[in-house]
PDB file of N, CA and C in Angstrom:
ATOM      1  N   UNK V1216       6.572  17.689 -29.249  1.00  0.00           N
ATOM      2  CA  UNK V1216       7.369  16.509 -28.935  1.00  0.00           C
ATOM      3  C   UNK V1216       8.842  16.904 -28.917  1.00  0.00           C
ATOM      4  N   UNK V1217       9.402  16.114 -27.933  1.00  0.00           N
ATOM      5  CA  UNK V1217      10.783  16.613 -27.808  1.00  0.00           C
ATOM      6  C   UNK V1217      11.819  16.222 -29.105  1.00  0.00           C
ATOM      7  N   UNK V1218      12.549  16.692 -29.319  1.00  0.00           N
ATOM      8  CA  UNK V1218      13.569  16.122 -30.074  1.00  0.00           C
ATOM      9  C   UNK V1218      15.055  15.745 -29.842  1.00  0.00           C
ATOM     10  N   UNK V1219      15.221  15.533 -28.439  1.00  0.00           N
ATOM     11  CA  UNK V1219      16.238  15.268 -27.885  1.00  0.00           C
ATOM     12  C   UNK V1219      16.520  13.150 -28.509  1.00  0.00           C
ATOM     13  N   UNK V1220      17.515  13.347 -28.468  1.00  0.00           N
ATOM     14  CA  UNK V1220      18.301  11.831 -28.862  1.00  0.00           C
ATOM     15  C   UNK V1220      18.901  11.370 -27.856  1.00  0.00           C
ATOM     16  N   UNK V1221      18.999  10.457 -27.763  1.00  0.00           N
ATOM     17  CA  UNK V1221      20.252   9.776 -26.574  1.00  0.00           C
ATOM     18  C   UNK V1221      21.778  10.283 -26.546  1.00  0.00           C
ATOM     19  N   UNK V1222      21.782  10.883 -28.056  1.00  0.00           N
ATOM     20  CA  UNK V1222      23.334  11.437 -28.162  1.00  0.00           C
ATOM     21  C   UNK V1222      23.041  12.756 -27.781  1.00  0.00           C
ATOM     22  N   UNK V1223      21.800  13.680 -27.619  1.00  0.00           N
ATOM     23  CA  UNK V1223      22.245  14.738 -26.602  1.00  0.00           C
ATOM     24  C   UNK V1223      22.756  15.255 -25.815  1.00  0.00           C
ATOM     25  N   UNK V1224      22.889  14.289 -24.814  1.00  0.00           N
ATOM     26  CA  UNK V1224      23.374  14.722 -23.697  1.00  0.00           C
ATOM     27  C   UNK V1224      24.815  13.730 -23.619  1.00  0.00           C
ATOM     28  N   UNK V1225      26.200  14.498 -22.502  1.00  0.00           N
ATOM     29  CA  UNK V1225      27.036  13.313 -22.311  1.00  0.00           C
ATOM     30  C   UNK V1225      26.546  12.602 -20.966  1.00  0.00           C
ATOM     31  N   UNK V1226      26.669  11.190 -21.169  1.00  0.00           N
ATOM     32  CA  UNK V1226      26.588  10.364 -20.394  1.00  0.00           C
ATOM     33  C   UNK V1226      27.397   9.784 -19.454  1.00  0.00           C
ATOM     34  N   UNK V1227      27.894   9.811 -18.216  1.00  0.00           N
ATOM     35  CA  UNK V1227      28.506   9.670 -17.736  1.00  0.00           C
ATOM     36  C   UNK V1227      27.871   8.117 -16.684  1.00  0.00           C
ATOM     37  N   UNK V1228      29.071   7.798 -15.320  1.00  0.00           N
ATOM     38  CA  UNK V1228      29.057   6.848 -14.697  1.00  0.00           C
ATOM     39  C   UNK V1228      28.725   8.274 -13.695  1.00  0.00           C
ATOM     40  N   UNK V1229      28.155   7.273 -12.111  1.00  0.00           N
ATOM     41  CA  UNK V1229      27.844   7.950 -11.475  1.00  0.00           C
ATOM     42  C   UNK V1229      27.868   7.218  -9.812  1.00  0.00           C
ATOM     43  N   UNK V1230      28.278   7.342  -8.617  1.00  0.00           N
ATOM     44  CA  UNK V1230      27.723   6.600  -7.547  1.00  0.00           C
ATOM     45  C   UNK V1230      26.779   7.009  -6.765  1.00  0.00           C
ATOM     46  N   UNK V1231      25.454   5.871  -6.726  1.00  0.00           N
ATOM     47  CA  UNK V1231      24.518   6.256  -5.954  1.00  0.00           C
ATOM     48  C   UNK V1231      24.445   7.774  -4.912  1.00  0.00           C
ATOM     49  N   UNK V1232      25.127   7.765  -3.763  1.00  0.00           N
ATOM     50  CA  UNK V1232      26.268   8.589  -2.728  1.00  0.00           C
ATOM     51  C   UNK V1232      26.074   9.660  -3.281  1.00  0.00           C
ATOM     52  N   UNK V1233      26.274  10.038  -5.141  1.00  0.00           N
ATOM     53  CA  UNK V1233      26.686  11.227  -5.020  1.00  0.00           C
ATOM     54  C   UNK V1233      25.802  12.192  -5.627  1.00  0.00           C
ATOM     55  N   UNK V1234      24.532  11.693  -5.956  1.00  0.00           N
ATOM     56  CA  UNK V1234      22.967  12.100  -6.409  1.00  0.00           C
ATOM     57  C   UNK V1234      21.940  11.845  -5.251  1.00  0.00           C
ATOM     58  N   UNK V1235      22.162  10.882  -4.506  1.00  0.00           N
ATOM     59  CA  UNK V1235      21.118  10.802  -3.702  1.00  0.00           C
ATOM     60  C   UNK V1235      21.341  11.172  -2.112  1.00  0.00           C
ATOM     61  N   UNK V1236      20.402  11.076  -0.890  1.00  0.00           N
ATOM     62  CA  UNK V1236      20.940  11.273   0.287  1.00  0.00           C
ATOM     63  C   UNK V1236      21.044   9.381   0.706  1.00  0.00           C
ATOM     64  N   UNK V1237      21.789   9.046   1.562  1.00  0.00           N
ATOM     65  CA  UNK V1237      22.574   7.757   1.539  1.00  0.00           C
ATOM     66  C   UNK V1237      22.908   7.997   3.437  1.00  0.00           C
ATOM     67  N   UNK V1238      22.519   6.470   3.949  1.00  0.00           N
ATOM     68  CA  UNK V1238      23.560   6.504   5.368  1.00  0.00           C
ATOM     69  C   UNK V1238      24.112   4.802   5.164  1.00  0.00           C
ATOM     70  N   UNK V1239      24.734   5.031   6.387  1.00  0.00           N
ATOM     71  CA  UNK V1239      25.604   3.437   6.097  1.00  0.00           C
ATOM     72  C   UNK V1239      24.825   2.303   7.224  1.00  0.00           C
ATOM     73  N   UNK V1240      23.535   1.344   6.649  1.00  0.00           N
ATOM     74  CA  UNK V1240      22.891   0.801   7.684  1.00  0.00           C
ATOM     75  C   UNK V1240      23.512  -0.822   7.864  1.00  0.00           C
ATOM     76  N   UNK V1241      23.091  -1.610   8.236  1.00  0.00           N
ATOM     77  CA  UNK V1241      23.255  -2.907   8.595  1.00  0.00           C
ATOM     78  C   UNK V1241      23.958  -3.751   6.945  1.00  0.00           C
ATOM     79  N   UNK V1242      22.741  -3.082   6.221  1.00  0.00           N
ATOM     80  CA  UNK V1242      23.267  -3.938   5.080  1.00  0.00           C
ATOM     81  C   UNK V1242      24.805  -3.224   4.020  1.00  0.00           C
ATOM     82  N   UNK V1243      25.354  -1.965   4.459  1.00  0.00           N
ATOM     83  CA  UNK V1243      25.870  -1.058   4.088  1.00  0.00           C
ATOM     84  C   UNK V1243      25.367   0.287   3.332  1.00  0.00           C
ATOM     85  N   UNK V1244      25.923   0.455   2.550  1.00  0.00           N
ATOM     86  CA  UNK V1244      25.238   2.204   2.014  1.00  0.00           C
ATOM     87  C   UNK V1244      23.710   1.499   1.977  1.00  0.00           C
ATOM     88  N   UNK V1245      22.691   2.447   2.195  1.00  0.00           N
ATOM     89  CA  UNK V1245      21.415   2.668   1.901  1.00  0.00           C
ATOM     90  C   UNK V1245      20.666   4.119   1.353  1.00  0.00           C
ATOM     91  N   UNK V1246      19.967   3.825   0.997  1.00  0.00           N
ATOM     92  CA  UNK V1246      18.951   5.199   0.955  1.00  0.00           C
ATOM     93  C   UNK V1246      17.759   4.610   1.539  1.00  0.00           C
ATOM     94  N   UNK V1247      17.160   6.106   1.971  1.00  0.00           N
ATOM     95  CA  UNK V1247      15.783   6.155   2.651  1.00  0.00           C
ATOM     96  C   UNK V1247      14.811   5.046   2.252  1.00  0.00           C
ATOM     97  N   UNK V1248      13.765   4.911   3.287  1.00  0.00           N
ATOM     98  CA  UNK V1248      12.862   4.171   2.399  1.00  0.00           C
ATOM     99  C   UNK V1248      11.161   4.414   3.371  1.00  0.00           C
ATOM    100  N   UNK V1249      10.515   4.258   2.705  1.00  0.00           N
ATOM    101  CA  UNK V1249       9.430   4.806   3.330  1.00  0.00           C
ATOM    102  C   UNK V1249       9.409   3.697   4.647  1.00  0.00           C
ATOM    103  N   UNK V1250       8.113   4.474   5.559  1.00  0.00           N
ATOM    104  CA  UNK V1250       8.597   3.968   6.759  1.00  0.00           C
ATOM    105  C   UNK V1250       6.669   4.018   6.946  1.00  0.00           C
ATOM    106  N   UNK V1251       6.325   2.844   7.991  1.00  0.00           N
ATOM    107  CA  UNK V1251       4.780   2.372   8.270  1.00  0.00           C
ATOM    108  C   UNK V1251       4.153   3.129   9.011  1.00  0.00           C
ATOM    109  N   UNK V1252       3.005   3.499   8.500  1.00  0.00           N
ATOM    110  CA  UNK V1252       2.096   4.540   9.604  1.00  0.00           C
ATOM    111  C   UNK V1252       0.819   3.977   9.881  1.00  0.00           C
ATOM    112  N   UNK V1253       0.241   3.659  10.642  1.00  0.00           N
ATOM    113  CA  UNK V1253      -1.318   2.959  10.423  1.00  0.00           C
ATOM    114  C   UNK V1253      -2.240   4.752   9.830  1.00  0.00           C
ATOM    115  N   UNK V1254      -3.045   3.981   9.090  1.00  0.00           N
ATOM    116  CA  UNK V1254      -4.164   5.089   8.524  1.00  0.00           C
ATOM    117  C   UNK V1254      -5.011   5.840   9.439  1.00  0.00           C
ATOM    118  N   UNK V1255      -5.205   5.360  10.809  1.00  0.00           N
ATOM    119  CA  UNK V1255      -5.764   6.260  11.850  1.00  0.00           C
ATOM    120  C   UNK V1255      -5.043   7.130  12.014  1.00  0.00           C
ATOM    121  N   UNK V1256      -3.573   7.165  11.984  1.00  0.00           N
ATOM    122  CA  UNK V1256      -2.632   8.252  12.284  1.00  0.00           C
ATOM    123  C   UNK V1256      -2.533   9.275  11.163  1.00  0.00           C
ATOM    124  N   UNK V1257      -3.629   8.859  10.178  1.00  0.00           N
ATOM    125  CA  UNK V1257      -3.145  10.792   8.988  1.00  0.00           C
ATOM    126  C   UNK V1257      -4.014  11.694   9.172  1.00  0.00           C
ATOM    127  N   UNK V1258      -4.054  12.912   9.349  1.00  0.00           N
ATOM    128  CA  UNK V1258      -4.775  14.165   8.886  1.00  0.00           C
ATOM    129  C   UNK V1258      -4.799  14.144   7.706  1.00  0.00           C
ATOM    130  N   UNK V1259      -5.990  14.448   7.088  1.00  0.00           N
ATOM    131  CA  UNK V1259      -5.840  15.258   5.376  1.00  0.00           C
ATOM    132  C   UNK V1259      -5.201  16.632   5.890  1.00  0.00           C
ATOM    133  N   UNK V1260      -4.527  16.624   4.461  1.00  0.00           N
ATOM    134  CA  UNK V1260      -3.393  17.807   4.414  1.00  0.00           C
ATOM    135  C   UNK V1260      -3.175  17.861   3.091  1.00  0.00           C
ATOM    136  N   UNK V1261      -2.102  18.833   2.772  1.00  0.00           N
ATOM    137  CA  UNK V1261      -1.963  18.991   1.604  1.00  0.00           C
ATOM    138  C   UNK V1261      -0.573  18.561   0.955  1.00  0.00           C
ATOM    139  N   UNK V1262      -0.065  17.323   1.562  1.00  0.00           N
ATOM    140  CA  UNK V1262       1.251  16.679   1.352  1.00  0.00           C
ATOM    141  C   UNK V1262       0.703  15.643   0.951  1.00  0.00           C
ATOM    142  N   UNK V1263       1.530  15.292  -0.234  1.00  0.00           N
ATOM    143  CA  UNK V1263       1.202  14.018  -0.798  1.00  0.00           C
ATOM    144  C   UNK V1263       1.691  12.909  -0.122  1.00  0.00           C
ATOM    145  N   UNK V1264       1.045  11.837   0.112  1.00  0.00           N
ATOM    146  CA  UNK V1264       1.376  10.730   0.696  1.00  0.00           C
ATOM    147  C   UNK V1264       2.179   9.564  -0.923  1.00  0.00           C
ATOM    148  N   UNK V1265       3.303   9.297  -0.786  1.00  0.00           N
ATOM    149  CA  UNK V1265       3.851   8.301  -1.968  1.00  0.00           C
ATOM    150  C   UNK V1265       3.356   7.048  -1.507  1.00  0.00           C
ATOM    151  N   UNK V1266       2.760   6.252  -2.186  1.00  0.00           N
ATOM    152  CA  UNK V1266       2.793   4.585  -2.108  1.00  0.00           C
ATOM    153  C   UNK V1266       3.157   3.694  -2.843  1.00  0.00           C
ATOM    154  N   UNK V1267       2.613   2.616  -3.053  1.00  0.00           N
ATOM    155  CA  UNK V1267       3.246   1.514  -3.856  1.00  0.00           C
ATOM    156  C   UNK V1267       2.399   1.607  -5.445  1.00  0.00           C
ATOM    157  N   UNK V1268       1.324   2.765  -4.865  1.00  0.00           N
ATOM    158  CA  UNK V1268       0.088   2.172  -6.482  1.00  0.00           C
ATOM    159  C   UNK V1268       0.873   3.259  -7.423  1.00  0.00           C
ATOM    160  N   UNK V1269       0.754   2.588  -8.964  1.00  0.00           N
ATOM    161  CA  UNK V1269       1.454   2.649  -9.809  1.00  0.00           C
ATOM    162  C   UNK V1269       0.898   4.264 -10.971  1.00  0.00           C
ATOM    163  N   UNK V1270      -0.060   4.416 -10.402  1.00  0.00           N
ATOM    164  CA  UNK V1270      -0.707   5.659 -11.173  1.00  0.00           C
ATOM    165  C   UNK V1270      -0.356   6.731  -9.983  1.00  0.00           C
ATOM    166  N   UNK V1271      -0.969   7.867 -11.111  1.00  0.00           N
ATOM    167  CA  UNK V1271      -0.715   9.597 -10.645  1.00  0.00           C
ATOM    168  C   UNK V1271       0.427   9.547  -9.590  1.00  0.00           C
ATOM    169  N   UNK V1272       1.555   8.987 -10.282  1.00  0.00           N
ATOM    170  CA  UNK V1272       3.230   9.542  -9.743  1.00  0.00           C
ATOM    171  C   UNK V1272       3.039   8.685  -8.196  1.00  0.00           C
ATOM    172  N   UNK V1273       2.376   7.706  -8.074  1.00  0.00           N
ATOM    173  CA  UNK V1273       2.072   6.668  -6.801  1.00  0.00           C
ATOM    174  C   UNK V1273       1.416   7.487  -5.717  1.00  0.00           C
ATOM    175  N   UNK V1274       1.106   9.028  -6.079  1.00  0.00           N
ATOM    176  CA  UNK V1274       0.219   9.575  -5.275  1.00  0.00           C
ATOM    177  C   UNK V1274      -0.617   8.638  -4.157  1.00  0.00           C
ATOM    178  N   UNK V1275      -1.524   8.896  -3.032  1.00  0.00           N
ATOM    179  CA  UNK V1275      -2.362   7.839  -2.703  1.00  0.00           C
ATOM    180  C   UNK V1275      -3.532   9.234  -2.484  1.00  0.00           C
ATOM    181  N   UNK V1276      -2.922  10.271  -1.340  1.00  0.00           N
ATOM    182  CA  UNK V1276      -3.813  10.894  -1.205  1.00  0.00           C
ATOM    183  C   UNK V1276      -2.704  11.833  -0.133  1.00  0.00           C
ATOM    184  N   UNK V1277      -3.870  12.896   0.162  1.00  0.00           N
ATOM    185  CA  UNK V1277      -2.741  14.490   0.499  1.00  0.00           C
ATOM    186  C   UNK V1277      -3.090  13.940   2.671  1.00  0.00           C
ATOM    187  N   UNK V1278      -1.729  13.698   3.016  1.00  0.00           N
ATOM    188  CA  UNK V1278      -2.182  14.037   4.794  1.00  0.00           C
ATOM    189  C   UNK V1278      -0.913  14.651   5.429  1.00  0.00           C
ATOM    190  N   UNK V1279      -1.015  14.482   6.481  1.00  0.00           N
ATOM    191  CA  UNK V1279      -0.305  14.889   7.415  1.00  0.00           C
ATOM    192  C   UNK V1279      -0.244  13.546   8.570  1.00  0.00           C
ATOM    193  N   UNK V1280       0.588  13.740   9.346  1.00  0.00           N
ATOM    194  CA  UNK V1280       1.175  13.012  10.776  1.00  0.00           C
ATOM    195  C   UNK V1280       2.094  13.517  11.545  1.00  0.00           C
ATOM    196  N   UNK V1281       1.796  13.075  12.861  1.00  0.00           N
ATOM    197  CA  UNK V1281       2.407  13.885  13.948  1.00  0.00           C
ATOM    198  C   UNK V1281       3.756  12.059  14.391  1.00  0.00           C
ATOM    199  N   UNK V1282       3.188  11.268  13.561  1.00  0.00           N
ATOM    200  CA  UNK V1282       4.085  10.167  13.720  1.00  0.00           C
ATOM    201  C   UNK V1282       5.572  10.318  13.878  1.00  0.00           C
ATOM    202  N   UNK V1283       6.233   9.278  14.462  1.00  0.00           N
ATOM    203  CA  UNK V1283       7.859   9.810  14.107  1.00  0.00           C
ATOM    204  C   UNK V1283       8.302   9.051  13.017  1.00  0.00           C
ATOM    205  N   UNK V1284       7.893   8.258  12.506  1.00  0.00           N
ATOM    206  CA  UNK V1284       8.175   7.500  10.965  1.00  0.00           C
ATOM    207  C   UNK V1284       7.401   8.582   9.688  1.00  0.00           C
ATOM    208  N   UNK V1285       6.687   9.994  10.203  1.00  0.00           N
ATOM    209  CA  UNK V1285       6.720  10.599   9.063  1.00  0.00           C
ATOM    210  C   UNK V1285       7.161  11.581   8.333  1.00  0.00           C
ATOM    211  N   UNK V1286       7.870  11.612   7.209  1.00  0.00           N
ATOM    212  CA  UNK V1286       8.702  12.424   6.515  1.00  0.00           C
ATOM    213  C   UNK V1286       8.304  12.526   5.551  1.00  0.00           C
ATOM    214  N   UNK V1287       8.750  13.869   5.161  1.00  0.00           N
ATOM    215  CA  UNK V1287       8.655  15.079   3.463  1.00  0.00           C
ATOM    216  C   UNK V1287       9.881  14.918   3.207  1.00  0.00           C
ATOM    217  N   UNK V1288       9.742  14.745   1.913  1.00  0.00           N
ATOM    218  CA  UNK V1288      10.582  14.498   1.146  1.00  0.00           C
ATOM    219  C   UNK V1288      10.140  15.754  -0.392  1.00  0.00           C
ATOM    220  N   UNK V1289      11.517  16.523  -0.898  1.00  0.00           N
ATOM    221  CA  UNK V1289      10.885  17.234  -2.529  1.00  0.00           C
ATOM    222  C   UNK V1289      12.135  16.570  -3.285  1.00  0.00           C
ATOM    223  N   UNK V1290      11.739  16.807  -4.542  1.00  0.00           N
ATOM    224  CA  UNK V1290      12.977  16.579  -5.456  1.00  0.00           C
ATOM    225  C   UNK V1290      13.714  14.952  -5.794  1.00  0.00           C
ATOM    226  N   UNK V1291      13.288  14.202  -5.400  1.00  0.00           N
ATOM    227  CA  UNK V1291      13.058  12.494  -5.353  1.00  0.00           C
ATOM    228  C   UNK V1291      12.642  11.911  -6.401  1.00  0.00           C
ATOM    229  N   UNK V1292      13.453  10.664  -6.245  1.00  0.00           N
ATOM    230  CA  UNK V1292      12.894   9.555  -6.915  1.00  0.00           C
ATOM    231  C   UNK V1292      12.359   8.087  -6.365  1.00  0.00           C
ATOM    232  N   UNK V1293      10.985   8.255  -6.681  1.00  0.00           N
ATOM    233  CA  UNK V1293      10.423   7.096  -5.549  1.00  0.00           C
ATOM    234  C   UNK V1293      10.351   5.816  -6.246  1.00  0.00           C
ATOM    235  N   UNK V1294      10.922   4.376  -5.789  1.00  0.00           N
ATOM    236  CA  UNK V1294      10.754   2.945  -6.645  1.00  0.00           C
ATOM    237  C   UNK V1294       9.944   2.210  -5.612  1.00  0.00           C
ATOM    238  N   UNK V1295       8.824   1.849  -6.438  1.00  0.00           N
ATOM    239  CA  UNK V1295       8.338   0.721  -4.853  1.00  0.00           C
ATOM    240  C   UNK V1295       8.416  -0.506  -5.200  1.00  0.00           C
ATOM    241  N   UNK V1296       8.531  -1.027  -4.373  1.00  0.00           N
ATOM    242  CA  UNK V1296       8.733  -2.786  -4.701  1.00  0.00           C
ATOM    243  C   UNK V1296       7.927  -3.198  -5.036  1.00  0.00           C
ATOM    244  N   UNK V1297       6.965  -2.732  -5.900  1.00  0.00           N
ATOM    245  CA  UNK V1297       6.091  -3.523  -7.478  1.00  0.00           C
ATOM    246  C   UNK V1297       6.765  -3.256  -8.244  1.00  0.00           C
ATOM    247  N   UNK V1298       7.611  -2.170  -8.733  1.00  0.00           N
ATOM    248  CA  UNK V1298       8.345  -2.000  -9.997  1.00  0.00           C
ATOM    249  C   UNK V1298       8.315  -0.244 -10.074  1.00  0.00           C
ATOM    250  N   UNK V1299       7.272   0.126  -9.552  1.00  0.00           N
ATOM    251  CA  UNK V1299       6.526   1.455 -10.057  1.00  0.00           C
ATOM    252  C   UNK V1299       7.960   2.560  -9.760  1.00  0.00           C
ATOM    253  N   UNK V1300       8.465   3.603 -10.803  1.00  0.00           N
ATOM    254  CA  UNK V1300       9.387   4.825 -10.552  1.00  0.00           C
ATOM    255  C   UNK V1300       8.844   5.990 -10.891  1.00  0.00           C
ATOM    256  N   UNK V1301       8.899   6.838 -10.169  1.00  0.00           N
ATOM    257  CA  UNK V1301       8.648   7.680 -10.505  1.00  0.00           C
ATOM    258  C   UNK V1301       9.689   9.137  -9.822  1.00  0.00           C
ATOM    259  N   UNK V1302       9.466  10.403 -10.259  1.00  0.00           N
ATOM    260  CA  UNK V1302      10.345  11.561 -10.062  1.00  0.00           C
ATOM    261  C   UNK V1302       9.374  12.455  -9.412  1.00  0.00           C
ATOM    262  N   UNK V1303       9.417  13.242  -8.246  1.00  0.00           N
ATOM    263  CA  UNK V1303       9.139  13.827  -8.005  1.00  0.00           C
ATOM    264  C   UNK V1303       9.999  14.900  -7.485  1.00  0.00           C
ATOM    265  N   UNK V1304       9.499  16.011  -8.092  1.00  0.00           N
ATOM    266  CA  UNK V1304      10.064  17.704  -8.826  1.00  0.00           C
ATOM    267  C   UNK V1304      10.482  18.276  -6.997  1.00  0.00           C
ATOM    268  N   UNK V1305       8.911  19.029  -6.677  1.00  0.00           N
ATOM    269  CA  UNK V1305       8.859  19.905  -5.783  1.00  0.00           C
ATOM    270  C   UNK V1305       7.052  20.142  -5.546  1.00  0.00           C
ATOM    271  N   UNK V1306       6.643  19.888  -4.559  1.00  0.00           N
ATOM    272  CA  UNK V1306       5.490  20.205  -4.165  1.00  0.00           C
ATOM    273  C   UNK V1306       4.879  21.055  -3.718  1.00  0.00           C
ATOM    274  N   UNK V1307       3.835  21.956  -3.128  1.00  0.00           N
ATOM    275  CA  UNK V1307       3.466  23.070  -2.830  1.00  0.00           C
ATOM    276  C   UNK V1307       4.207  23.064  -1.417  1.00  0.00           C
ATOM    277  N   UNK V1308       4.521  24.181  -1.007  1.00  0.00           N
ATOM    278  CA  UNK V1308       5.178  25.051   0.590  1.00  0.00           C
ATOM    279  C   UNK V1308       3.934  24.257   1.293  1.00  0.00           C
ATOM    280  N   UNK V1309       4.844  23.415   2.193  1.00  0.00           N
ATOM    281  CA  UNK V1309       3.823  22.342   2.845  1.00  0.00           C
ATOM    282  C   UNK V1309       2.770  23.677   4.213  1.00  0.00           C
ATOM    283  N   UNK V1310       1.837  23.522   4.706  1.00  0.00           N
ATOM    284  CA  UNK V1310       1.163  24.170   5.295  1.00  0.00           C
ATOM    285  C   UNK V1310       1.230  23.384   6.925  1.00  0.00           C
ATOM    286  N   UNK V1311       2.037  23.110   7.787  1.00  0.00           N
ATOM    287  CA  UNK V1311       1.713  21.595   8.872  1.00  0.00           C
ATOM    288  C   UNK V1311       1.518  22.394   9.870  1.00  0.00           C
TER     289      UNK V1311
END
């Protein structure tokens, strides 16, 4: 078990902008956000697909798409609009 405290580390302020990737859309700054694929359009593959379900890091299942709404993403933090957060590190050297 860790033994880190909240007073470990210093805590600082931070803007969105300057941790995450960010463009400037309709509503102003944004970040990414997943984008709709119908399920006829995946290959199994070995890329994790992120969703909204709240277990195994919102995993759903590993595919691929030749879609233009589909993107890899490593090193992220995914929130879905149930509540669910999670971090994701780095995944295996995608194979497409």
């Amino acid at each position: 078990m860790s033994k880190l405290t909240l007073d470990s580390v210093e805590w600082r302020e931070f803007r969105i902008k300057d941790i995450f990737q960010t463009f400037i859309g309709n509503n102003g700054l944004q970040v990414h956000t997943g984008g709709y694929i119908k399920k006829s359009k995946f290959i199994e593959s070995n890329i994790p697909r992120i969703t909204v379900k709240e277990t195994n890091n919102g995993i759903n299942d590993y595919v691929y798409s030749t879609d233009k709404n589909f993107r890899v993403f490593e090193n992220f933090i995914s929130v879905s609009f149930l509540g669910g957060v999670f971090y994701h590190l780095e995944y295996l050297r995608y194979k497409i």
